[in-house]
Amino acid sequence: AQSVTQPDIHITVSEGASLELRCNYSYGATPYLFWYVQSPGQGLQLLLKYFSGDTLVQGIKGFEAEFKRSQSSFNLRKPSVHWSDAAEYFCAVGYNFNKFYFGSGTKLNVKP
Amino acid sequence: SQTIHQWPATLVQPVGSPLSLECTVEGTSNPNLYWYRQAAGRGLQLLFYSVGIGQISSEVPQNLSASRPQDRQFILSSKKLLLSDSGFYLCAWSSPGQGHGYTFGSGTRLTVV
């Protein structure tokens, strides 16, 4: 069965520090990969996506993610975190265009 | 441009009462539509998805049901709510056959008391 794992439930970083959020998936084929962000009480906003090609993808708000096939990972990164980045981040995996599965999320806290 | 509307934003319902949450999409045709539930401290659980009018796929058996009476309308229902139905319900749409991912509604916070 397909699964998406975000091993870090909570992460705290200082403002200006770098950030990496982990995402691993299990499936035999290369899936479609996404990262979403959710502010409290809000819906989810798409940050970036990967389908094929260059394994390093750029997204909105200065985020990027790298697909590593050998590690079945799609980690989200940002070189310098801003206080407004505090939110919950979800990795999602799809194996066709009709249905996607989400990880359990990582809550990011940013210290001033 | 495409927009997705979901209502109500918050809802408090007694146990055993019925439920109806509505979601509509504008600016596109024949979208794929989805209902997700997000329980406290948990990720998003796919409840139902639909690739066309009257076509509903259920991911998790439970006392909820979904219907798609019109192309851009998706309704989540229950005849009798349980305490465990409390959570944050999100509607989403995507373009069929295209990998743009989902566009989510703003969610409904349901509290069953």
JSON list of C-alpha atoms in Angstrom, two decimals:
[
{"chain": "A", "resi": 1, "resn": "ALA", "atom": "CA", "xyz": [0.00, 0.00, 0.00]},
{"chain": "A", "resi": 2, "resn": "GLN", "atom": "CA", "xyz": [1.09, 3.53, -0.66]},
{"chain": "A", "resi": 3, "resn": "SER", "atom": "CA", "xyz": [2.14, 5.65, 2.28]},
{"chain": "A", "resi": 4, "resn": "VAL", "atom": "CA", "xyz": [3.51, 9.08, 2.99]},
{"chain": "A", "resi": 5, "resn": "THR", "atom": "CA", "xyz": [5.63, 9.71, 6.06]},
{"chain": "A", "resi": 6, "resn": "GLN", "atom": "CA", "xyz": [6.53, 13.02, 7.61]},
{"chain": "A", "resi": 7, "resn": "PRO", "atom": "CA", "xyz": [8.68, 11.93, 10.54]},
{"chain": "A", "resi": 8, "resn": "ASP", "atom": "CA", "xyz": [8.80, 15.30, 12.28]},
{"chain": "A", "resi": 9, "resn": "ILE", "atom": "CA", "xyz": [5.56, 16.30, 13.99]},
{"chain": "A", "resi": 10, "resn": "HIS", "atom": "CA", "xyz": [6.91, 19.61, 15.31]},
{"chain": "A", "resi": 11, "resn": "ILE", "atom": "CA", "xyz": [9.95, 21.64, 14.32]},
{"chain": "A", "resi": 12, "resn": "THR", "atom": "CA", "xyz": [11.17, 24.89, 15.85]},
{"chain": "A", "resi": 13, "resn": "VAL", "atom": "CA", "xyz": [13.71, 27.07, 14.09]},
{"chain": "A", "resi": 14, "resn": "SER", "atom": "CA", "xyz": [14.97, 30.58, 14.71]},
{"chain": "A", "resi": 15, "resn": "GLU", "atom": "CA", "xyz": [14.06, 33.32, 12.31]},
{"chain": "A", "resi": 16, "resn": "GLY", "atom": "CA", "xyz": [16.72, 33.58, 9.64]},
{"chain": "A", "resi": 17, "resn": "ALA", "atom": "CA", "xyz": [17.86, 29.99, 10.09]},
{"chain": "A", "resi": 18, "resn": "SER", "atom": "CA", "xyz": [17.60, 27.38, 7.37]},
{"chain": "A", "resi": 19, "resn": "LEU", "atom": "CA", "xyz": [14.80, 24.82, 7.29]},
{"chain": "A", "resi": 20, "resn": "GLU", "atom": "CA", "xyz": [14.39, 21.30, 6.02]},
{"chain": "A", "resi": 21, "resn": "LEU", "atom": "CA", "xyz": [11.16, 19.33, 6.38]},
{"chain": "A", "resi": 22, "resn": "ARG", "atom": "CA", "xyz": [11.31, 15.65, 5.59]},
{"chain": "A", "resi": 23, "resn": "CYS", "atom": "CA", "xyz": [8.94, 13.58, 3.49]},
{"chain": "A", "resi": 24, "resn": "ASN", "atom": "CA", "xyz": [9.28, 9.94, 2.51]},
{"chain": "A", "resi": 25, "resn": "TYR", "atom": "CA", "xyz": [6.94, 7.83, 0.45]},
{"chain": "A", "resi": 26, "resn": "SER", "atom": "CA", "xyz": [6.62, 4.16, -0.28]},
{"chain": "A", "resi": 27, "resn": "TYR", "atom": "CA", "xyz": [5.60, 2.98, -3.71]},
{"chain": "A", "resi": 28, "resn": "GLY", "atom": "CA", "xyz": [7.19, 1.10, -6.57]},
{"chain": "A", "resi": 29, "resn": "ALA", "atom": "CA", "xyz": [6.94, 3.83, -9.17]},
{"chain": "A", "resi": 30, "resn": "THR", "atom": "CA", "xyz": [7.81, 7.50, -9.17]},
{"chain": "A", "resi": 31, "resn": "PRO", "atom": "CA", "xyz": [4.80, 9.39, -7.90]},
{"chain": "A", "resi": 32, "resn": "TYR", "atom": "CA", "xyz": [3.68, 12.93, -8.36]},
{"chain": "A", "resi": 33, "resn": "LEU", "atom": "CA", "xyz": [4.87, 14.88, -5.33]},
{"chain": "A", "resi": 34, "resn": "PHE", "atom": "CA", "xyz": [3.55, 18.02, -3.69]},
{"chain": "A", "resi": 35, "resn": "TRP", "atom": "CA", "xyz": [4.10, 20.23, -0.70]},
{"chain": "A", "resi": 36, "resn": "TYR", "atom": "CA", "xyz": [1.25, 22.26, 0.80]},
{"chain": "A", "resi": 37, "resn": "VAL", "atom": "CA", "xyz": [1.13, 24.80, 3.61]},
{"chain": "A", "resi": 38, "resn": "GLN", "atom": "CA", "xyz": [-1.77, 25.39, 5.97]},
{"chain": "A", "resi": 39, "resn": "SER", "atom": "CA", "xyz": [-2.17, 28.41, 8.21]},
{"chain": "A", "resi": 40, "resn": "PRO", "atom": "CA", "xyz": [-4.33, 27.90, 11.32]},
{"chain": "A", "resi": 41, "resn": "GLY", "atom": "CA", "xyz": [-8.00, 27.45, 10.52]},
{"chain": "A", "resi": 42, "resn": "GLN", "atom": "CA", "xyz": [-7.40, 27.79, 6.80]},
{"chain": "A", "resi": 43, "resn": "GLY", "atom": "CA", "xyz": [-7.36, 25.57, 3.75]},
{"chain": "A", "resi": 44, "resn": "LEU", "atom": "CA", "xyz": [-4.16, 24.32, 2.15]},
{"chain": "A", "resi": 45, "resn": "GLN", "atom": "CA", "xyz": [-2.06, 26.24, -0.33]},
{"chain": "A", "resi": 46, "resn": "LEU", "atom": "CA", "xyz": [0.18, 24.56, -2.88]},
{"chain": "A", "resi": 47, "resn": "LEU", "atom": "CA", "xyz": [3.87, 25.45, -2.43]},
{"chain": "A", "resi": 48, "resn": "LEU", "atom": "CA", "xyz": [5.43, 23.34, -5.18]},
{"chain": "A", "resi": 49, "resn": "LYS", "atom": "CA", "xyz": [5.15, 20.11, -7.12]},
{"chain": "A", "resi": 50, "resn": "TYR", "atom": "CA", "xyz": [7.30, 17.56, -8.90]},
{"chain": "A", "resi": 51, "resn": "PHE", "atom": "CA", "xyz": [6.31, 15.32, -11.79]},
{"chain": "A", "resi": 52, "resn": "SER", "atom": "CA", "xyz": [9.48, 14.67, -13.73]},
{"chain": "A", "resi": 53, "resn": "GLY", "atom": "CA", "xyz": [12.62, 16.34, -14.98]},
{"chain": "A", "resi": 54, "resn": "ASP", "atom": "CA", "xyz": [14.89, 18.44, -12.80]},
{"chain": "A", "resi": 55, "resn": "THR", "atom": "CA", "xyz": [14.81, 16.92, -9.34]},
{"chain": "A", "resi": 56, "resn": "LEU", "atom": "CA", "xyz": [15.18, 20.29, -7.63]},
{"chain": "A", "resi": 57, "resn": "VAL", "atom": "CA", "xyz": [11.97, 22.28, -7.89]},
{"chain": "A", "resi": 58, "resn": "GLN", "atom": "CA", "xyz": [11.33, 25.85, -6.90]},
{"chain": "A", "resi": 59, "resn": "GLY", "atom": "CA", "xyz": [8.10, 26.97, -5.32]},
{"chain": "A", "resi": 60, "resn": "ILE", "atom": "CA", "xyz": [6.43, 30.02, -3.93]},
{"chain": "A", "resi": 61, "resn": "LYS", "atom": "CA", "xyz": [7.56, 31.97, -0.86]},
{"chain": "A", "resi": 62, "resn": "GLY", "atom": "CA", "xyz": [11.20, 31.01, -1.40]},
{"chain": "A", "resi": 63, "resn": "PHE", "atom": "CA", "xyz": [10.71, 27.28, -0.83]},
{"chain": "A", "resi": 64, "resn": "GLU", "atom": "CA", "xyz": [12.35, 24.51, -2.81]},
{"chain": "A", "resi": 65, "resn": "ALA", "atom": "CA", "xyz": [12.25, 20.73, -2.67]},
{"chain": "A", "resi": 66, "resn": "GLU", "atom": "CA", "xyz": [14.48, 17.98, -3.96]},
{"chain": "A", "resi": 67, "resn": "PHE", "atom": "CA", "xyz": [13.29, 14.62, -5.20]},
{"chain": "A", "resi": 68, "resn": "LYS", "atom": "CA", "xyz": [15.71, 11.79, -4.40]},
{"chain": "A", "resi": 69, "resn": "ARG", "atom": "CA", "xyz": [14.60, 8.57, -6.02]},
{"chain": "A", "resi": 70, "resn": "SER", "atom": "CA", "xyz": [17.17, 6.42, -4.19]},
{"chain": "A", "resi": 71, "resn": "GLN", "atom": "CA", "xyz": [15.85, 7.62, -0.85]},
{"chain": "A", "resi": 72, "resn": "SER", "atom": "CA", "xyz": [12.17, 7.86, -1.83]},
{"chain": "A", "resi": 73, "resn": "SER", "atom": "CA", "xyz": [12.24, 11.35, -0.39]},
{"chain": "A", "resi": 74, "resn": "PHE", "atom": "CA", "xyz": [10.98, 14.79, -1.29]},
{"chain": "A", "resi": 75, "resn": "ASN", "atom": "CA", "xyz": [12.29, 17.14, 1.37]},
{"chain": "A", "resi": 76, "resn": "LEU", "atom": "CA", "xyz": [11.24, 20.78, 1.57]},
{"chain": "A", "resi": 77, "resn": "ARG", "atom": "CA", "xyz": [13.86, 23.44, 2.20]},
{"chain": "A", "resi": 78, "resn": "LYS", "atom": "CA", "xyz": [14.16, 27.15, 2.74]},
{"chain": "A", "resi": 79, "resn": "PRO", "atom": "CA", "xyz": [17.49, 28.95, 3.23]},
{"chain": "A", "resi": 80, "resn": "SER", "atom": "CA", "xyz": [16.20, 31.61, 5.62]},
{"chain": "A", "resi": 81, "resn": "VAL", "atom": "CA", "xyz": [12.94, 31.25, 7.53]},
{"chain": "A", "resi": 82, "resn": "HIS", "atom": "CA", "xyz": [10.66, 34.20, 8.20]},
{"chain": "A", "resi": 83, "resn": "TRP", "atom": "CA", "xyz": [8.24, 34.48, 11.12]},
{"chain": "A", "resi": 84, "resn": "SER", "atom": "CA", "xyz": [5.37, 34.34, 8.62]},
{"chain": "A", "resi": 85, "resn": "ASP", "atom": "CA", "xyz": [6.43, 30.81, 7.63]},
{"chain": "A", "resi": 86, "resn": "ALA", "atom": "CA", "xyz": [5.06, 29.44, 10.89]},
{"chain": "A", "resi": 87, "resn": "ALA", "atom": "CA", "xyz": [2.34, 27.03, 9.78]},
{"chain": "A", "resi": 88, "resn": "GLU", "atom": "CA", "xyz": [1.71, 23.36, 9.18]},
{"chain": "A", "resi": 89, "resn": "TYR", "atom": "CA", "xyz": [3.27, 21.75, 6.15]},
{"chain": "A", "resi": 90, "resn": "PHE", "atom": "CA", "xyz": [1.93, 18.70, 4.34]},
{"chain": "A", "resi": 91, "resn": "CYS", "atom": "CA", "xyz": [3.60, 16.46, 1.83]},
{"chain": "A", "resi": 92, "resn": "ALA", "atom": "CA", "xyz": [1.30, 14.75, -0.66]},
{"chain": "A", "resi": 93, "resn": "VAL", "atom": "CA", "xyz": [1.80, 11.91, -3.09]},
{"chain": "A", "resi": 94, "resn": "GLY", "atom": "CA", "xyz": [-0.25, 10.95, -6.10]},
{"chain": "A", "resi": 95, "resn": "TYR", "atom": "CA", "xyz": [0.04, 7.98, -8.44]},
{"chain": "A", "resi": 96, "resn": "ASN", "atom": "CA", "xyz": [-2.45, 9.23, -10.94]},
{"chain": "A", "resi": 97, "resn": "PHE", "atom": "CA", "xyz": [-4.08, 12.55, -11.47]},
{"chain": "A", "resi": 98, "resn": "ASN", "atom": "CA", "xyz": [-7.24, 11.64, -9.63]},
{"chain": "A", "resi": 99, "resn": "LYS", "atom": "CA", "xyz": [-6.20, 10.95, -6.08]},
{"chain": "A", "resi": 100, "resn": "PHE", "atom": "CA", "xyz": [-3.51, 12.13, -3.69]},
{"chain": "A", "resi": 101, "resn": "TYR", "atom": "CA", "xyz": [-2.49, 11.00, -0.23]},
{"chain": "A", "resi": 102, "resn": "PHE", "atom": "CA", "xyz": [-1.20, 13.30, 2.45]},
{"chain": "A", "resi": 103, "resn": "GLY", "atom": "CA", "xyz": [1.33, 12.89, 5.21]},
{"chain": "A", "resi": 104, "resn": "SER", "atom": "CA", "xyz": [0.38, 13.66, 8.78]},
{"chain": "A", "resi": 105, "resn": "GLY", "atom": "CA", "xyz": [1.95, 17.10, 8.63]},
{"chain": "A", "resi": 106, "resn": "THR", "atom": "CA", "xyz": [4.80, 18.99, 10.29]},
{"chain": "A", "resi": 107, "resn": "LYS", "atom": "CA", "xyz": [4.05, 22.02, 12.44]},
{"chain": "A", "resi": 108, "resn": "LEU", "atom": "CA", "xyz": [6.69, 24.70, 12.09]},
{"chain": "A", "resi": 109, "resn": "ASN", "atom": "CA", "xyz": [7.29, 27.17, 14.90]},
{"chain": "A", "resi": 110, "resn": "VAL", "atom": "CA", "xyz": [9.57, 30.14, 14.25]},
{"chain": "A", "resi": 111, "resn": "LYS", "atom": "CA", "xyz": [11.41, 31.73, 17.18]},
{"chain": "A", "resi": 112, "resn": "PRO", "atom": "CA", "xyz": [12.13, 35.47, 16.98]},
{"chain": "B", "resi": 1, "resn": "SER", "atom": "CA", "xyz": [-10.34, 32.34, -12.71]},
{"chain": "B", "resi": 2, "resn": "GLN", "atom": "CA", "xyz": [-11.40, 29.31, -10.76]},
{"chain": "B", "resi": 3, "resn": "THR", "atom": "CA", "xyz": [-12.72, 29.61, -7.24]},
{"chain": "B", "resi": 4, "resn": "ILE", "atom": "CA", "xyz": [-13.96, 27.12, -4.70]},
{"chain": "B", "resi": 5, "resn": "HIS", "atom": "CA", "xyz": [-16.55, 27.92, -2.07]},
{"chain": "B", "resi": 6, "resn": "GLN", "atom": "CA", "xyz": [-17.20, 25.86, 1.01]},
{"chain": "B", "resi": 7, "resn": "TRP", "atom": "CA", "xyz": [-19.76, 26.53, 3.72]},
{"chain": "B", "resi": 8, "resn": "PRO", "atom": "CA", "xyz": [-20.49, 26.90, 6.50]},
{"chain": "B", "resi": 9, "resn": "ALA", "atom": "CA", "xyz": [-17.16, 27.90, 8.01]},
{"chain": "B", "resi": 10, "resn": "THR", "atom": "CA", "xyz": [-18.07, 26.59, 11.45]},
{"chain": "B", "resi": 11, "resn": "LEU", "atom": "CA", "xyz": [-20.81, 24.31, 12.66]},
{"chain": "B", "resi": 12, "resn": "VAL", "atom": "CA", "xyz": [-21.79, 22.94, 16.05]},
{"chain": "B", "resi": 13, "resn": "GLN", "atom": "CA", "xyz": [-24.20, 20.05, 15.91]},
{"chain": "B", "resi": 14, "resn": "PRO", "atom": "CA", "xyz": [-25.62, 17.66, 18.54]},
{"chain": "B", "resi": 15, "resn": "VAL", "atom": "CA", "xyz": [-24.95, 13.97, 18.37]},
{"chain": "B", "resi": 16, "resn": "GLY", "atom": "CA", "xyz": [-27.53, 12.20, 16.25]},
{"chain": "B", "resi": 17, "resn": "SER", "atom": "CA", "xyz": [-28.39, 15.25, 14.15]},
{"chain": "B", "resi": 18, "resn": "PRO", "atom": "CA", "xyz": [-28.01, 15.30, 10.36]},
{"chain": "B", "resi": 19, "resn": "LEU", "atom": "CA", "xyz": [-25.22, 17.03, 8.46]},
{"chain": "B", "resi": 20, "resn": "SER", "atom": "CA", "xyz": [-24.94, 18.72, 5.12]},
{"chain": "B", "resi": 21, "resn": "LEU", "atom": "CA", "xyz": [-21.78, 20.50, 3.98]},
{"chain": "B", "resi": 22, "resn": "GLU", "atom": "CA", "xyz": [-21.69, 22.04, 0.56]},
{"chain": "B", "resi": 23, "resn": "CYS", "atom": "CA", "xyz": [-18.87, 22.81, -1.81]},
{"chain": "B", "resi": 24, "resn": "THR", "atom": "CA", "xyz": [-19.07, 24.50, -5.19]},
{"chain": "B", "resi": 25, "resn": "VAL", "atom": "CA", "xyz": [-16.46, 25.29, -7.79]},
{"chain": "B", "resi": 26, "resn": "GLU", "atom": "CA", "xyz": [-16.64, 28.11, -10.28]},
{"chain": "B", "resi": 27, "resn": "GLY", "atom": "CA", "xyz": [-14.69, 28.83, -13.44]},
{"chain": "B", "resi": 28, "resn": "THR", "atom": "CA", "xyz": [-14.04, 25.28, -14.56]},
{"chain": "B", "resi": 29, "resn": "SER", "atom": "CA", "xyz": [-15.96, 22.33, -15.87]},
{"chain": "B", "resi": 30, "resn": "ASN", "atom": "CA", "xyz": [-15.86, 18.62, -15.04]},
{"chain": "B", "resi": 31, "resn": "PRO", "atom": "CA", "xyz": [-13.48, 19.00, -12.11]},
{"chain": "B", "resi": 32, "resn": "ASN", "atom": "CA", "xyz": [-12.43, 16.17, -9.87]},
{"chain": "B", "resi": 33, "resn": "LEU", "atom": "CA", "xyz": [-13.87, 16.89, -6.43]},
{"chain": "B", "resi": 34, "resn": "TYR", "atom": "CA", "xyz": [-12.72, 15.69, -3.03]},
{"chain": "B", "resi": 35, "resn": "TRP", "atom": "CA", "xyz": [-13.71, 15.70, 0.62]},
{"chain": "B", "resi": 36, "resn": "TYR", "atom": "CA", "xyz": [-10.98, 15.40, 3.23]},
{"chain": "B", "resi": 37, "resn": "ARG", "atom": "CA", "xyz": [-11.19, 15.38, 6.99]},
{"chain": "B", "resi": 38, "resn": "GLN", "atom": "CA", "xyz": [-8.48, 16.66, 9.27]},
{"chain": "B", "resi": 39, "resn": "ALA", "atom": "CA", "xyz": [-8.81, 15.53, 12.87]},
{"chain": "B", "resi": 40, "resn": "ALA", "atom": "CA", "xyz": [-6.89, 17.25, 15.65]},
{"chain": "B", "resi": 41, "resn": "GLY", "atom": "CA", "xyz": [-3.24, 16.23, 15.56]},
{"chain": "B", "resi": 42, "resn": "ARG", "atom": "CA", "xyz": [-3.69, 14.08, 12.48]},
{"chain": "B", "resi": 43, "resn": "GLY", "atom": "CA", "xyz": [-3.13, 14.54, 8.80]},
{"chain": "B", "resi": 44, "resn": "LEU", "atom": "CA", "xyz": [-5.67, 14.73, 6.04]},
{"chain": "B", "resi": 45, "resn": "GLN", "atom": "CA", "xyz": [-7.82, 11.71, 5.47]},
{"chain": "B", "resi": 46, "resn": "LEU", "atom": "CA", "xyz": [-9.41, 11.31, 2.06]},
{"chain": "B", "resi": 47, "resn": "LEU", "atom": "CA", "xyz": [-13.11, 10.59, 2.57]},
{"chain": "B", "resi": 48, "resn": "PHE", "atom": "CA", "xyz": [-14.63, 10.76, -0.90]},
{"chain": "B", "resi": 49, "resn": "TYR", "atom": "CA", "xyz": [-13.71, 11.76, -4.40]},
{"chain": "B", "resi": 50, "resn": "SER", "atom": "CA", "xyz": [-15.70, 12.21, -7.57]},
{"chain": "B", "resi": 51, "resn": "VAL", "atom": "CA", "xyz": [-14.64, 12.31, -11.20]},
{"chain": "B", "resi": 52, "resn": "GLY", "atom": "CA", "xyz": [-18.09, 13.15, -12.55]},
{"chain": "B", "resi": 53, "resn": "ILE", "atom": "CA", "xyz": [-21.76, 13.74, -11.77]},
{"chain": "B", "resi": 54, "resn": "GLY", "atom": "CA", "xyz": [-23.15, 10.88, -9.72]},
{"chain": "B", "resi": 55, "resn": "GLN", "atom": "CA", "xyz": [-19.76, 9.17, -9.53]},
{"chain": "B", "resi": 56, "resn": "ILE", "atom": "CA", "xyz": [-18.60, 8.87, -5.95]},
{"chain": "B", "resi": 57, "resn": "SER", "atom": "CA", "xyz": [-15.71, 6.83, -4.62]},
{"chain": "B", "resi": 58, "resn": "SER", "atom": "CA", "xyz": [-15.54, 6.20, -0.90]},
{"chain": "B", "resi": 59, "resn": "GLU", "atom": "CA", "xyz": [-12.17, 5.77, 0.72]},
{"chain": "B", "resi": 60, "resn": "VAL", "atom": "CA", "xyz": [-13.19, 5.07, 4.29]},
{"chain": "B", "resi": 61, "resn": "PRO", "atom": "CA", "xyz": [-16.39, 3.31, 5.34]},
{"chain": "B", "resi": 62, "resn": "GLN", "atom": "CA", "xyz": [-18.22, 5.38, 7.91]},
{"chain": "B", "resi": 63, "resn": "ASN", "atom": "CA", "xyz": [-21.53, 7.06, 8.56]},
{"chain": "B", "resi": 64, "resn": "LEU", "atom": "CA", "xyz": [-20.81, 9.84, 6.08]},
{"chain": "B", "resi": 65, "resn": "SER", "atom": "CA", "xyz": [-21.90, 9.97, 2.47]},
{"chain": "B", "resi": 66, "resn": "ALA", "atom": "CA", "xyz": [-21.24, 12.25, -0.47]},
{"chain": "B", "resi": 67, "resn": "SER", "atom": "CA", "xyz": [-23.22, 13.28, -3.50]},
{"chain": "B", "resi": 68, "resn": "ARG", "atom": "CA", "xyz": [-22.54, 15.23, -6.66]},
{"chain": "B", "resi": 69, "resn": "PRO", "atom": "CA", "xyz": [-25.87, 16.42, -7.98]},
{"chain": "B", "resi": 70, "resn": "GLN", "atom": "CA", "xyz": [-24.31, 18.93, -10.38]},
{"chain": "B", "resi": 71, "resn": "ASP", "atom": "CA", "xyz": [-20.99, 19.14, -12.19]},
{"chain": "B", "resi": 72, "resn": "ARG", "atom": "CA", "xyz": [-19.48, 21.67, -9.82]},
{"chain": "B", "resi": 73, "resn": "GLN", "atom": "CA", "xyz": [-21.31, 20.83, -6.60]},
{"chain": "B", "resi": 74, "resn": "PHE", "atom": "CA", "xyz": [-20.15, 18.33, -4.01]},
{"chain": "B", "resi": 75, "resn": "ILE", "atom": "CA", "xyz": [-22.10, 17.64, -0.83]},
{"chain": "B", "resi": 76, "resn": "LEU", "atom": "CA", "xyz": [-21.02, 15.79, 2.30]},
{"chain": "B", "resi": 77, "resn": "SER", "atom": "CA", "xyz": [-23.84, 14.38, 4.40]},
{"chain": "B", "resi": 78, "resn": "SER", "atom": "CA", "xyz": [-24.67, 12.32, 7.41]},
{"chain": "B", "resi": 79, "resn": "LYS", "atom": "CA", "xyz": [-28.00, 11.10, 8.72]},
{"chain": "B", "resi": 80, "resn": "LYS", "atom": "CA", "xyz": [-26.82, 10.88, 12.33]},
{"chain": "B", "resi": 81, "resn": "LEU", "atom": "CA", "xyz": [-23.64, 12.53, 13.53]},
{"chain": "B", "resi": 82, "resn": "LEU", "atom": "CA", "xyz": [-21.27, 10.85, 15.97]},
{"chain": "B", "resi": 83, "resn": "LEU", "atom": "CA", "xyz": [-18.87, 12.54, 18.35]},
{"chain": "B", "resi": 84, "resn": "SER", "atom": "CA", "xyz": [-16.03, 11.10, 16.30]},
{"chain": "B", "resi": 85, "resn": "ASP", "atom": "CA", "xyz": [-17.23, 13.07, 13.26]},
{"chain": "B", "resi": 86, "resn": "SER", "atom": "CA", "xyz": [-15.82, 16.26, 14.77]},
{"chain": "B", "resi": 87, "resn": "GLY", "atom": "CA", "xyz": [-13.00, 17.72, 12.75]},
{"chain": "B", "resi": 88, "resn": "PHE", "atom": "CA", "xyz": [-12.00, 20.11, 10.02]},
{"chain": "B", "resi": 89, "resn": "TYR", "atom": "CA", "xyz": [-13.53, 19.23, 6.67]},
{"chain": "B", "resi": 90, "resn": "LEU", "atom": "CA", "xyz": [-11.88, 20.37, 3.49]},
{"chain": "B", "resi": 91, "resn": "CYS", "atom": "CA", "xyz": [-13.24, 20.32, -0.01]},
{"chain": "B", "resi": 92, "resn": "ALA", "atom": "CA", "xyz": [-10.84, 20.40, -2.94]},
{"chain": "B", "resi": 93, "resn": "TRP", "atom": "CA", "xyz": [-10.87, 20.26, -6.71]},
{"chain": "B", "resi": 94, "resn": "SER", "atom": "CA", "xyz": [-8.40, 19.35, -9.40]},
{"chain": "B", "resi": 95, "resn": "SER", "atom": "CA", "xyz": [-8.37, 19.32, -13.17]},
{"chain": "B", "resi": 96, "resn": "PRO", "atom": "CA", "xyz": [-8.75, 15.78, -14.52]},
{"chain": "B", "resi": 97, "resn": "GLY", "atom": "CA", "xyz": [-5.70, 14.39, -16.23]},
{"chain": "B", "resi": 98, "resn": "GLN", "atom": "CA", "xyz": [-3.54, 17.31, -15.24]},
{"chain": "B", "resi": 99, "resn": "GLY", "atom": "CA", "xyz": [-1.05, 17.34, -12.45]},
{"chain": "B", "resi": 100, "resn": "HIS", "atom": "CA", "xyz": [-1.76, 20.73, -11.00]},
{"chain": "B", "resi": 101, "resn": "GLY", "atom": "CA", "xyz": [-2.53, 19.30, -7.61]},
{"chain": "B", "resi": 102, "resn": "TYR", "atom": "CA", "xyz": [-5.48, 20.37, -5.56]},
{"chain": "B", "resi": 103, "resn": "THR", "atom": "CA", "xyz": [-7.06, 23.71, -4.87]},
{"chain": "B", "resi": 104, "resn": "PHE", "atom": "CA", "xyz": [-8.62, 23.65, -1.45]},
{"chain": "B", "resi": 105, "resn": "GLY", "atom": "CA", "xyz": [-11.60, 25.42, 0.03]},
{"chain": "B", "resi": 106, "resn": "SER", "atom": "CA", "xyz": [-11.25, 27.29, 3.29]},
{"chain": "B", "resi": 107, "resn": "GLY", "atom": "CA", "xyz": [-12.69, 24.43, 5.33]},
{"chain": "B", "resi": 108, "resn": "THR", "atom": "CA", "xyz": [-15.54, 23.77, 7.75]},
{"chain": "B", "resi": 109, "resn": "ARG", "atom": "CA", "xyz": [-14.88, 23.31, 11.44]},
{"chain": "B", "resi": 110, "resn": "LEU", "atom": "CA", "xyz": [-17.45, 20.77, 12.68]},
{"chain": "B", "resi": 111, "resn": "THR", "atom": "CA", "xyz": [-17.91, 20.18, 16.39]},
{"chain": "B", "resi": 112, "resn": "VAL", "atom": "CA", "xyz": [-20.32, 17.47, 17.43]},
{"chain": "B", "resi": 113, "resn": "VAL", "atom": "CA", "xyz": [-21.53, 17.91, 21.00]}
]
